[in-house]
Amino acid sequence: MKMRTIHDAEIQGKTVLIRSDLNVPIENGVIQSNQRIVSSLATIQYVLEHGGKVVLFSHLGRPKAGEYDSKYSLLPVAQDLSRLLCFDVPLAKEYMQGILPEGQCVLCENIRFVKGEVENSVEIAQQLARLGDIFVMDAFGTAHRSHASTVGITSFLPSYAGILVEEEVQALTKAIESVEKPSLAIIGGSKVSSKLEVLGHLSHRMDKIIVGGGIANTFLAAAGYAIGKSLYEPDLIEEAKKIMKHTEILLPKDVGVVKEINEASIVLYKGIDSLEEDDIIVDVGMLTSAYYADMIETASTIVWNGPVGIFEIASMSYGTEALCRAIADSRAYSLAGGGDTISAIEKFGIAEYVSYISTGGGAFLEYIEGKQLPALAVLECR
Ligand code: 3PG
């Protein structure tokens, strides 16, 4: 993919509009994880160091357009940015009237409060473009959205990819396009239907795929195993069989089962061919974890999205923790992405041992489904 990047831009003396993804989890005004803010700093600092002024845009959550709602205000983000950058980053509220506060770096209030942002309105894109001289797209996590601040604006300003977008694309290309073999994908989660396109795309690219969670149950059923009362999707058994023809799907050999899913349930481990009618699979066992660890050890490239059990419940987290440890110990190039995956990485403290952790949720998934992300596509042609 050939995109013009920030390194190609003349920045000195210019006002640079940066679209970042500062959509971080906030509870009662307190940021729960500032990973996306920290990942956005490199581009901001690059512009400042090259003599530019920064006007930053982001969305936060999915507020109703046209109405201010303090729950979705970017104020906590402006405060965190001020702390991280060691100078005041004011929050601009009247930017749609062309009014910006003084400052070398200002953050515009939630762009999704603006009617027409999500619809990619030409007028809104034009109005935003009037606030600066150059546009830098650094919101990898929002690159799958065709909105005024991600796509529309590129019709009105010279546009470049930011440092985070550049890093993300490099990491994804290394793991999915120019893969060093043997390659292994680990795709977990509750439903095959939500990962069908990912599985379809990766089955043509990766040598082996570990399937976990509810997804594994559908594959187990497709392979003829009795899976008791475990969650699975009967309609997708034929699809699962097709995927199994393209690539080697690594199925669990033993699993943790319960009779009812709750924190107090006793987890029993059983061979995959000895489940009872009322068993519910909630985790993978020691045999499977050792088998996965062997596969991980011999892989040169690993792409990981989704846990292999209900790891939020301590007694059902054995397999996901073992998987994390194996990835941390491996010398492979490892790429991880997706909300649950990042929670597991944080829970088991392995972030520093993963080669690259994507900031994208939906955008990461669409990329590994083989889809073109519209906000990156426009940077290629302009
Ligand atoms: C995300 O969290 O995946 C991105 O910020 C995109 O958010 P959205 O799904 O609300 O567009």
mmCIF file of N, CA and C in Angstrom, residues 255-377:
data_model
loop_
_atom_site.group_PDB
_atom_site.id
_atom_site.type_symbol
_atom_site.label_atom_id
_atom_site.label_comp_id
_atom_site.label_asym_id
_atom_site.label_seq_id
_atom_site.Cartn_x
_atom_site.Cartn_y
_atom_site.Cartn_z
ATOM 1 N N VAL A 255 -11.237 -30.101 27.201
ATOM 2 C CA VAL A 255 -11.904 -28.819 27.482
ATOM 3 C C VAL A 255 -12.371 -28.752 28.939
ATOM 4 N N GLY A 256 -12.536 -27.498 29.421
ATOM 5 C CA GLY A 256 -13.133 -27.284 30.738
ATOM 6 C C GLY A 256 -14.630 -27.139 30.537
ATOM 7 N N VAL A 257 -15.412 -27.893 31.325
ATOM 8 C CA VAL A 257 -16.871 -27.806 31.164
ATOM 9 C C VAL A 257 -17.555 -27.488 32.492
ATOM 10 N N VAL A 258 -18.728 -26.872 32.378
ATOM 11 C CA VAL A 258 -19.571 -26.613 33.558
ATOM 12 C C VAL A 258 -20.999 -27.042 33.199
ATOM 13 N N LYS A 259 -21.843 -27.079 34.209
ATOM 14 C CA LYS A 259 -23.265 -27.387 33.936
ATOM 15 C C LYS A 259 -24.047 -26.090 33.772
ATOM 16 N N GLU A 260 -23.466 -24.997 34.279
ATOM 17 C CA GLU A 260 -24.133 -23.691 34.253
ATOM 18 C C GLU A 260 -23.035 -22.638 34.291
ATOM 19 N N ILE A 261 -23.174 -21.565 33.488
ATOM 20 C CA ILE A 261 -22.094 -20.569 33.493
ATOM 21 C C ILE A 261 -22.338 -19.536 34.578
ATOM 22 N N ASN A 262 -21.602 -19.639 35.669
ATOM 23 C CA ASN A 262 -21.551 -18.556 36.662
ATOM 24 C C ASN A 262 -20.260 -18.691 37.455
ATOM 25 N N GLU A 263 -19.908 -17.626 38.177
ATOM 26 C CA GLU A 263 -18.599 -17.576 38.851
ATOM 27 C C GLU A 263 -18.385 -18.726 39.820
ATOM 28 N N ALA A 264 -19.485 -19.251 40.390
ATOM 29 C CA ALA A 264 -19.349 -20.293 41.416
ATOM 30 C C ALA A 264 -19.276 -21.703 40.816
ATOM 31 N N SER A 265 -19.484 -21.817 39.508
ATOM 32 C CA SER A 265 -19.533 -23.162 38.900
ATOM 33 C C SER A 265 -18.191 -23.878 39.010
ATOM 34 N N ILE A 266 -18.262 -25.171 39.234
ATOM 35 C CA ILE A 266 -17.052 -25.994 39.290
ATOM 36 C C ILE A 266 -16.703 -26.382 37.856
ATOM 37 N N VAL A 267 -15.450 -26.148 37.463
ATOM 38 C CA VAL A 267 -15.024 -26.499 36.104
ATOM 39 C C VAL A 267 -14.365 -27.880 36.141
ATOM 40 N N LEU A 268 -14.876 -28.784 35.306
ATOM 41 C CA LEU A 268 -14.276 -30.126 35.199
ATOM 42 C C LEU A 268 -13.581 -30.221 33.845
ATOM 43 N N TYR A 269 -12.451 -30.871 33.779
ATOM 44 C CA TYR A 269 -11.739 -31.022 32.495
ATOM 45 C C TYR A 269 -11.986 -32.419 31.948
ATOM 46 N N LYS A 270 -12.318 -32.463 30.650
ATOM 47 C CA LYS A 270 -12.661 -33.751 30.030
ATOM 48 C C LYS A 270 -12.056 -33.846 28.644
ATOM 49 N N GLY A 271 -11.788 -35.061 28.204
ATOM 50 C CA GLY A 271 -11.368 -35.293 26.815
ATOM 51 C C GLY A 271 -12.490 -34.856 25.887
ATOM 52 N N ILE A 272 -12.151 -34.387 24.700
ATOM 53 C CA ILE A 272 -13.163 -33.804 23.819
ATOM 54 C C ILE A 272 -14.189 -34.831 23.333
ATOM 55 N N ASP A 273 -13.844 -36.138 23.452
ATOM 56 C CA ASP A 273 -14.825 -37.139 23.006
ATOM 57 C C ASP A 273 -15.611 -37.730 24.171
ATOM 58 N N SER A 274 -15.505 -37.089 25.372
ATOM 59 C CA SER A 274 -16.288 -37.680 26.468
ATOM 60 C C SER A 274 -17.203 -36.679 27.172
ATOM 61 N N LEU A 275 -17.775 -35.771 26.402
ATOM 62 C CA LEU A 275 -18.680 -34.790 27.012
ATOM 63 C C LEU A 275 -20.070 -35.383 27.245
ATOM 64 N N GLU A 276 -20.707 -34.922 28.329
ATOM 65 C CA GLU A 276 -22.082 -35.356 28.599
ATOM 66 C C GLU A 276 -23.065 -34.383 27.959
ATOM 67 N N GLU A 277 -24.319 -34.830 27.868
ATOM 68 C CA GLU A 277 -25.335 -34.038 27.152
ATOM 69 C C GLU A 277 -25.557 -32.643 27.719
ATOM 70 N N ASP A 278 -25.340 -32.495 29.066
ATOM 71 C CA ASP A 278 -25.587 -31.185 29.681
ATOM 72 C C ASP A 278 -24.293 -30.412 29.975
ATOM 73 N N ASP A 279 -23.172 -30.831 29.377
ATOM 74 C CA ASP A 279 -21.911 -30.100 29.575
ATOM 75 C C ASP A 279 -21.872 -28.845 28.703
ATOM 76 N N ILE A 280 -21.272 -27.792 29.250
ATOM 77 C CA ILE A 280 -21.084 -26.546 28.484
ATOM 78 C C ILE A 280 -19.581 -26.240 28.481
ATOM 79 N N ILE A 281 -19.006 -26.126 27.292
ATOM 80 C CA ILE A 281 -17.563 -25.851 27.199
ATOM 81 C C ILE A 281 -17.309 -24.379 27.536
ATOM 82 N N VAL A 282 -16.355 -24.138 28.469
ATOM 83 C CA VAL A 282 -16.051 -22.750 28.845
ATOM 84 C C VAL A 282 -14.554 -22.434 28.754
ATOM 85 N N ASP A 283 -13.739 -23.458 28.468
ATOM 86 C CA ASP A 283 -12.283 -23.229 28.468
ATOM 87 C C ASP A 283 -11.625 -24.419 27.751
ATOM 88 N N VAL A 284 -10.314 -24.293 27.539
ATOM 89 C CA VAL A 284 -9.592 -25.472 27.046
ATOM 90 C C VAL A 284 -8.703 -25.985 28.183
ATOM 91 N N GLY A 285 -8.323 -27.248 28.066
ATOM 92 C CA GLY A 285 -7.600 -27.896 29.154
ATOM 93 C C GLY A 285 -6.087 -27.909 28.959
ATOM 94 N N MET A 286 -5.409 -28.704 29.834
ATOM 95 C CA MET A 286 -3.939 -28.752 29.842
ATOM 96 C C MET A 286 -3.361 -29.346 28.572
ATOM 97 N N LEU A 287 -3.994 -30.426 28.105
ATOM 98 C CA LEU A 287 -3.502 -31.104 26.884
ATOM 99 C C LEU A 287 -3.532 -30.148 25.705
ATOM 100 N N THR A 288 -4.692 -29.486 25.566
ATOM 101 C CA THR A 288 -4.877 -28.539 24.455
ATOM 102 C C THR A 288 -3.893 -27.381 24.584
ATOM 103 N N SER A 289 -3.728 -26.875 25.792
ATOM 104 C CA SER A 289 -2.837 -25.725 25.991
ATOM 105 C C SER A 289 -1.405 -26.098 25.634
ATOM 106 N N ALA A 290 -1.006 -27.330 25.978
ATOM 107 C CA ALA A 290 0.360 -27.766 25.653
ATOM 108 C C ALA A 290 0.504 -27.902 24.127
ATOM 109 N N TYR A 291 -0.536 -28.417 23.493
ATOM 110 C CA TYR A 291 -0.553 -28.571 22.030
ATOM 111 C C TYR A 291 -0.476 -27.200 21.348
ATOM 112 N N TYR A 292 -1.284 -26.244 21.829
ATOM 113 C CA TYR A 292 -1.233 -24.881 21.273
ATOM 114 C C TYR A 292 0.153 -24.268 21.497
ATOM 115 N N ALA A 293 0.718 -24.499 22.687
ATOM 116 C CA ALA A 293 2.038 -23.917 22.993
ATOM 117 C C ALA A 293 3.098 -24.449 22.019
ATOM 118 N N ASP A 294 2.996 -25.729 21.668
ATOM 119 C CA ASP A 294 3.945 -26.323 20.688
ATOM 120 C C ASP A 294 3.806 -25.630 19.337
ATOM 121 N N MET A 295 2.560 -25.406 18.920
ATOM 122 C CA MET A 295 2.298 -24.759 17.616
ATOM 123 C C MET A 295 2.824 -23.322 17.629
ATOM 124 N N ILE A 296 2.617 -22.663 18.752
ATOM 125 C CA ILE A 296 3.056 -21.264 18.888
ATOM 126 C C ILE A 296 4.583 -21.201 18.863
ATOM 127 N N GLU A 297 5.215 -22.166 19.506
ATOM 128 C CA GLU A 297 6.684 -22.176 19.580
ATOM 129 C C GLU A 297 7.316 -22.340 18.197
ATOM 130 N N THR A 298 6.662 -23.113 17.338
ATOM 131 C CA THR A 298 7.266 -23.377 16.028
ATOM 132 C C THR A 298 6.832 -22.366 14.950
ATOM 133 N N ALA A 299 5.907 -21.466 15.306
ATOM 134 C CA ALA A 299 5.443 -20.493 14.300
ATOM 135 C C ALA A 299 6.430 -19.336 14.172
ATOM 136 N N SER A 300 6.488 -18.746 12.974
ATOM 137 C CA SER A 300 7.309 -17.544 12.772
ATOM 138 C C SER A 300 6.446 -16.287 12.787
ATOM 139 N N THR A 301 5.161 -16.464 12.445
ATOM 140 C CA THR A 301 4.231 -15.332 12.474
ATOM 141 C C THR A 301 2.961 -15.780 13.200
ATOM 142 N N ILE A 302 2.481 -14.908 14.096
ATOM 143 C CA ILE A 302 1.239 -15.217 14.827
ATOM 144 C C ILE A 302 0.293 -14.011 14.734
ATOM 145 N N VAL A 303 -0.948 -14.278 14.330
ATOM 146 C CA VAL A 303 -1.977 -13.225 14.349
ATOM 147 C C VAL A 303 -3.034 -13.674 15.357
ATOM 148 N N TRP A 304 -3.307 -12.816 16.334
ATOM 149 C CA TRP A 304 -4.198 -13.243 17.421
ATOM 150 C C TRP A 304 -5.367 -12.292 17.631
ATOM 151 N N ASN A 305 -6.564 -12.855 17.592
ATOM 152 C CA ASN A 305 -7.777 -12.090 17.885
ATOM 153 C C ASN A 305 -8.767 -12.994 18.615
ATOM 154 N N GLY A 306 -8.961 -12.718 19.885
ATOM 155 C CA GLY A 306 -10.012 -13.420 20.637
ATOM 156 C C GLY A 306 -9.478 -14.468 21.595
ATOM 157 N N PRO A 307 -10.127 -14.578 22.786
ATOM 158 C CA PRO A 307 -9.699 -15.540 23.802
ATOM 159 C C PRO A 307 -10.196 -16.960 23.507
ATOM 160 N N VAL A 308 -9.663 -17.947 24.248
ATOM 161 C CA VAL A 308 -10.087 -19.337 24.023
ATOM 162 C C VAL A 308 -11.003 -19.856 25.135
ATOM 163 N N GLY A 309 -11.386 -18.967 26.051
ATOM 164 C CA GLY A 309 -12.301 -19.376 27.115
ATOM 165 C C GLY A 309 -12.902 -18.127 27.738
ATOM 166 N N ILE A 310 -13.752 -18.335 28.760
ATOM 167 C CA ILE A 310 -14.371 -17.177 29.422
ATOM 168 C C ILE A 310 -13.361 -16.675 30.464
ATOM 169 N N PHE A 311 -12.315 -15.975 29.992
ATOM 170 C CA PHE A 311 -11.176 -15.663 30.867
ATOM 171 C C PHE A 311 -11.508 -14.622 31.930
ATOM 172 N N GLU A 312 -12.658 -13.936 31.771
ATOM 173 C CA GLU A 312 -13.053 -12.932 32.769
ATOM 174 C C GLU A 312 -13.385 -13.626 34.101
ATOM 175 N N ILE A 313 -13.756 -14.916 34.039
ATOM 176 C CA ILE A 313 -14.036 -15.681 35.263
ATOM 177 C C ILE A 313 -12.778 -16.503 35.573
ATOM 178 N N ALA A 314 -12.209 -16.273 36.782
ATOM 179 C CA ALA A 314 -10.898 -16.841 37.112
ATOM 180 C C ALA A 314 -10.830 -18.353 36.850
ATOM 181 N N SER A 315 -11.868 -19.100 37.251
ATOM 182 C CA SER A 315 -11.797 -20.566 37.126
ATOM 183 C C SER A 315 -11.899 -21.024 35.660
ATOM 184 N N MET A 316 -12.207 -20.084 34.738
ATOM 185 C CA MET A 316 -12.352 -20.463 33.323
ATOM 186 C C MET A 316 -11.279 -19.790 32.465
ATOM 187 N N SER A 317 -10.211 -19.327 33.129
ATOM 188 C CA SER A 317 -9.207 -18.540 32.411
ATOM 189 C C SER A 317 -7.928 -19.320 32.127
ATOM 190 N N TYR A 318 -7.909 -20.607 32.502
ATOM 191 C CA TYR A 318 -6.671 -21.394 32.363
ATOM 192 C C TYR A 318 -6.111 -21.352 30.929
ATOM 193 N N GLY A 319 -6.944 -21.671 29.962
ATOM 194 C CA GLY A 319 -6.477 -21.778 28.571
ATOM 195 C C GLY A 319 -6.010 -20.446 28.008
ATOM 196 N N THR A 320 -6.741 -19.362 28.298
ATOM 197 C CA THR A 320 -6.356 -18.052 27.750
ATOM 198 C C THR A 320 -5.055 -17.585 28.404
ATOM 199 N N GLU A 321 -4.886 -17.869 29.706
ATOM 200 C CA GLU A 321 -3.629 -17.477 30.361
ATOM 201 C C GLU A 321 -2.459 -18.280 29.770
ATOM 202 N N ALA A 322 -2.677 -19.590 29.572
ATOM 203 C CA ALA A 322 -1.603 -20.433 29.011
ATOM 204 C C ALA A 322 -1.244 -19.944 27.599
ATOM 205 N N LEU A 323 -2.262 -19.564 26.851
ATOM 206 C CA LEU A 323 -2.037 -19.051 25.490
ATOM 207 C C LEU A 323 -1.199 -17.764 25.550
ATOM 208 N N CYS A 324 -1.553 -16.883 26.466
ATOM 209 C CA CYS A 324 -0.793 -15.626 26.643
ATOM 210 C C CYS A 324 0.662 -15.934 26.965
ATOM 211 N N ARG A 325 0.880 -16.855 27.893
ATOM 212 C CA ARG A 325 2.265 -17.192 28.291
ATOM 213 C C ARG A 325 3.038 -17.745 27.095
ATOM 214 N N ALA A 326 2.375 -18.599 26.299
ATOM 215 C CA ALA A 326 3.060 -19.203 25.147
ATOM 216 C C ALA A 326 3.419 -18.127 24.121
ATOM 217 N N ILE A 327 2.511 -17.175 23.896
ATOM 218 C CA ILE A 327 2.799 -16.095 22.937
ATOM 219 C C ILE A 327 3.948 -15.235 23.478
ATOM 220 N N ALA A 328 3.925 -14.967 24.778
ATOM 221 C CA ALA A 328 4.984 -14.146 25.388
ATOM 222 C C ALA A 328 6.346 -14.840 25.242
ATOM 223 N N ASP A 329 6.361 -16.165 25.318
ATOM 224 C CA ASP A 329 7.638 -16.908 25.229
ATOM 225 C C ASP A 329 8.110 -17.106 23.797
ATOM 226 N N SER A 330 7.212 -16.912 22.825
ATOM 227 C CA SER A 330 7.581 -17.264 21.448
ATOM 228 C C SER A 330 8.480 -16.202 20.809
ATOM 229 N N ARG A 331 9.286 -16.632 19.846
ATOM 230 C CA ARG A 331 10.155 -15.689 19.142
ATOM 231 C C ARG A 331 9.514 -15.214 17.839
ATOM 232 N N ALA A 332 8.288 -15.623 17.613
ATOM 233 C CA ALA A 332 7.583 -15.268 16.368
ATOM 234 C C ALA A 332 7.252 -13.780 16.345
ATOM 235 N N TYR A 333 6.978 -13.274 15.139
ATOM 236 C CA TYR A 333 6.411 -11.933 15.034
ATOM 237 C C TYR A 333 4.940 -12.070 15.410
ATOM 238 N N SER A 334 4.520 -11.440 16.507
ATOM 239 C CA SER A 334 3.134 -11.609 16.959
ATOM 240 C C SER A 334 2.365 -10.305 16.876
ATOM 241 N N LEU A 335 1.193 -10.413 16.291
ATOM 242 C CA LEU A 335 0.313 -9.253 16.130
ATOM 243 C C LEU A 335 -0.999 -9.584 16.832
ATOM 244 N N ALA A 336 -1.451 -8.686 17.709
ATOM 245 C CA ALA A 336 -2.708 -8.931 18.424
ATOM 246 C C ALA A 336 -3.614 -7.723 18.274
ATOM 247 N N GLY A 337 -4.924 -7.961 18.266
ATOM 248 C CA GLY A 337 -5.859 -6.842 18.177
ATOM 249 C C GLY A 337 -7.248 -7.261 18.597
ATOM 250 N N GLY A 338 -8.061 -6.240 18.965
ATOM 251 C CA GLY A 338 -9.448 -6.506 19.363
ATOM 252 C C GLY A 338 -9.606 -6.305 20.867
ATOM 253 N N GLY A 339 -10.782 -5.827 21.253
ATOM 254 C CA GLY A 339 -11.042 -5.462 22.647
ATOM 255 C C GLY A 339 -10.762 -6.560 23.664
ATOM 256 N N ASP A 340 -11.344 -7.767 23.442
ATOM 257 C CA ASP A 340 -11.176 -8.872 24.404
ATOM 258 C C ASP A 340 -9.726 -9.309 24.475
ATOM 259 N N THR A 341 -9.072 -9.271 23.318
ATOM 260 C CA THR A 341 -7.675 -9.724 23.250
ATOM 261 C C THR A 341 -6.803 -8.790 24.087
ATOM 262 N N ILE A 342 -7.056 -7.484 23.935
ATOM 263 C CA ILE A 342 -6.257 -6.507 24.687
ATOM 264 C C ILE A 342 -6.533 -6.650 26.188
ATOM 265 N N SER A 343 -7.795 -6.917 26.542
ATOM 266 C CA SER A 343 -8.107 -7.132 27.972
ATOM 267 C C SER A 343 -7.329 -8.333 28.504
ATOM 268 N N ALA A 344 -7.257 -9.404 27.712
ATOM 269 C CA ALA A 344 -6.525 -10.607 28.158
ATOM 270 C C ALA A 344 -5.028 -10.293 28.289
ATOM 271 N N ILE A 345 -4.495 -9.558 27.311
ATOM 272 C CA ILE A 345 -3.070 -9.187 27.343
ATOM 273 C C ILE A 345 -2.777 -8.371 28.600
ATOM 274 N N GLU A 346 -3.689 -7.441 28.909
ATOM 275 C CA GLU A 346 -3.486 -6.597 30.104
ATOM 276 C C GLU A 346 -3.630 -7.436 31.373
ATOM 277 N N LYS A 347 -4.653 -8.283 31.395
ATOM 278 C CA LYS A 347 -4.904 -9.092 32.590
ATOM 279 C C LYS A 347 -3.701 -9.980 32.929
ATOM 280 N N PHE A 348 -3.096 -10.579 31.896
ATOM 281 C CA PHE A 348 -1.998 -11.508 32.176
ATOM 282 C C PHE A 348 -0.615 -10.847 32.014
ATOM 283 N N GLY A 349 -0.613 -9.533 31.809
ATOM 284 C CA GLY A 349 0.627 -8.739 31.845
ATOM 285 C C GLY A 349 1.664 -9.107 30.805
ATOM 286 N N ILE A 350 1.236 -9.369 29.554
ATOM 287 C CA ILE A 350 2.227 -9.796 28.549
ATOM 288 C C ILE A 350 2.453 -8.753 27.453
ATOM 289 N N ALA A 351 1.912 -7.537 27.631
ATOM 290 C CA ALA A 351 1.953 -6.533 26.545
ATOM 291 C C ALA A 351 3.360 -6.347 25.977
ATOM 292 N N GLU A 352 4.360 -6.291 26.845
ATOM 293 C CA GLU A 352 5.711 -5.999 26.333
ATOM 294 C C GLU A 352 6.305 -7.147 25.511
ATOM 295 N N TYR A 353 5.680 -8.331 25.579
ATOM 296 C CA TYR A 353 6.217 -9.486 24.835
ATOM 297 C C TYR A 353 5.480 -9.745 23.519
ATOM 298 N N VAL A 354 4.493 -8.908 23.217
ATOM 299 C CA VAL A 354 3.775 -9.057 21.939
ATOM 300 C C VAL A 354 4.423 -8.070 20.967
ATOM 301 N N SER A 355 4.738 -8.527 19.747
ATOM 302 C CA SER A 355 5.478 -7.645 18.830
ATOM 303 C C SER A 355 4.684 -6.380 18.510
ATOM 304 N N TYR A 356 3.386 -6.517 18.229
ATOM 305 C CA TYR A 356 2.591 -5.323 17.952
ATOM 306 C C TYR A 356 1.147 -5.539 18.419
ATOM 307 N N ILE A 357 0.644 -4.549 19.160
ATOM 308 C CA ILE A 357 -0.763 -4.607 19.595
ATOM 309 C C ILE A 357 -1.491 -3.491 18.867
ATOM 310 N N SER A 358 -2.444 -3.869 18.041
ATOM 311 C CA SER A 358 -3.163 -2.873 17.243
ATOM 312 C C SER A 358 -4.086 -2.039 18.130
ATOM 313 N N THR A 359 -4.235 -0.754 17.775
ATOM 314 C CA THR A 359 -5.183 0.105 18.500
ATOM 315 C C THR A 359 -6.594 -0.044 17.915
ATOM 316 N N GLY A 360 -6.716 -0.792 16.842
ATOM 317 C CA GLY A 360 -8.009 -0.927 16.170
ATOM 318 C C GLY A 360 -8.833 -2.071 16.735
ATOM 319 N N GLY A 361 -10.148 -1.863 16.838
ATOM 320 C CA GLY A 361 -11.067 -2.938 17.178
ATOM 321 C C GLY A 361 -11.702 -3.396 15.874
ATOM 322 N N GLY A 362 -12.791 -2.692 15.480
ATOM 323 C CA GLY A 362 -13.475 -2.999 14.215
ATOM 324 C C GLY A 362 -12.547 -2.821 13.017
ATOM 325 N N ALA A 363 -11.687 -1.808 13.062
ATOM 326 C CA ALA A 363 -10.791 -1.548 11.928
ATOM 327 C C ALA A 363 -9.792 -2.691 11.766
ATOM 328 N N PHE A 364 -9.292 -3.202 12.887
ATOM 329 C CA PHE A 364 -8.353 -4.329 12.867
ATOM 330 C C PHE A 364 -9.034 -5.555 12.243
ATOM 331 N N LEU A 365 -10.270 -5.811 12.704
ATOM 332 C CA LEU A 365 -10.998 -6.980 12.184
ATOM 333 C C LEU A 365 -11.239 -6.851 10.682
ATOM 334 N N GLU A 366 -11.666 -5.644 10.250
ATOM 335 C CA GLU A 366 -11.942 -5.470 8.809
ATOM 336 C C GLU A 366 -10.660 -5.649 7.998
ATOM 337 N N TYR A 367 -9.547 -5.174 8.545
ATOM 338 C CA TYR A 367 -8.283 -5.341 7.815
ATOM 339 C C TYR A 367 -7.959 -6.829 7.687
ATOM 340 N N ILE A 368 -8.095 -7.576 8.788
ATOM 341 C CA ILE A 368 -7.741 -8.998 8.688
ATOM 342 C C ILE A 368 -8.813 -9.823 7.961
ATOM 343 N N GLU A 369 -9.951 -9.177 7.678
ATOM 344 C CA GLU A 369 -10.957 -9.810 6.800
ATOM 345 C C GLU A 369 -10.572 -9.605 5.340
ATOM 346 N N GLY A 370 -9.540 -8.770 5.110
ATOM 347 C CA GLY A 370 -9.099 -8.505 3.739
ATOM 348 C C GLY A 370 -9.813 -7.315 3.115
ATOM 349 N N LYS A 371 -10.537 -6.542 3.936
ATOM 350 C CA LYS A 371 -11.282 -5.398 3.375
ATOM 351 C C LYS A 371 -10.391 -4.171 3.279
ATOM 352 N N GLN A 372 -10.744 -3.307 2.339
ATOM 353 C CA GLN A 372 -10.034 -2.044 2.227
ATOM 354 C C GLN A 372 -10.645 -1.063 3.227
ATOM 355 N N LEU A 373 -9.825 -0.382 3.995
ATOM 356 C CA LEU A 373 -10.360 0.593 4.944
ATOM 357 C C LEU A 373 -10.501 1.928 4.215
ATOM 358 N N PRO A 374 -11.726 2.485 4.146
ATOM 359 C CA PRO A 374 -11.955 3.664 3.297
ATOM 360 C C PRO A 374 -11.051 4.854 3.607
ATOM 361 N N ALA A 375 -10.774 5.095 4.890
ATOM 362 C CA ALA A 375 -9.961 6.277 5.232
ATOM 363 C C ALA A 375 -8.486 6.077 4.848
ATOM 364 N N LEU A 376 -8.071 4.835 4.629
ATOM 365 C CA LEU A 376 -6.703 4.600 4.149
ATOM 366 C C LEU A 376 -6.704 4.594 2.622
ATOM 367 N N ALA A 377 -7.779 4.078 2.050
ATOM 368 C CA ALA A 377 -7.879 4.033 0.591
ATOM 369 C C ALA A 377 -7.782 5.448 -0.001
#
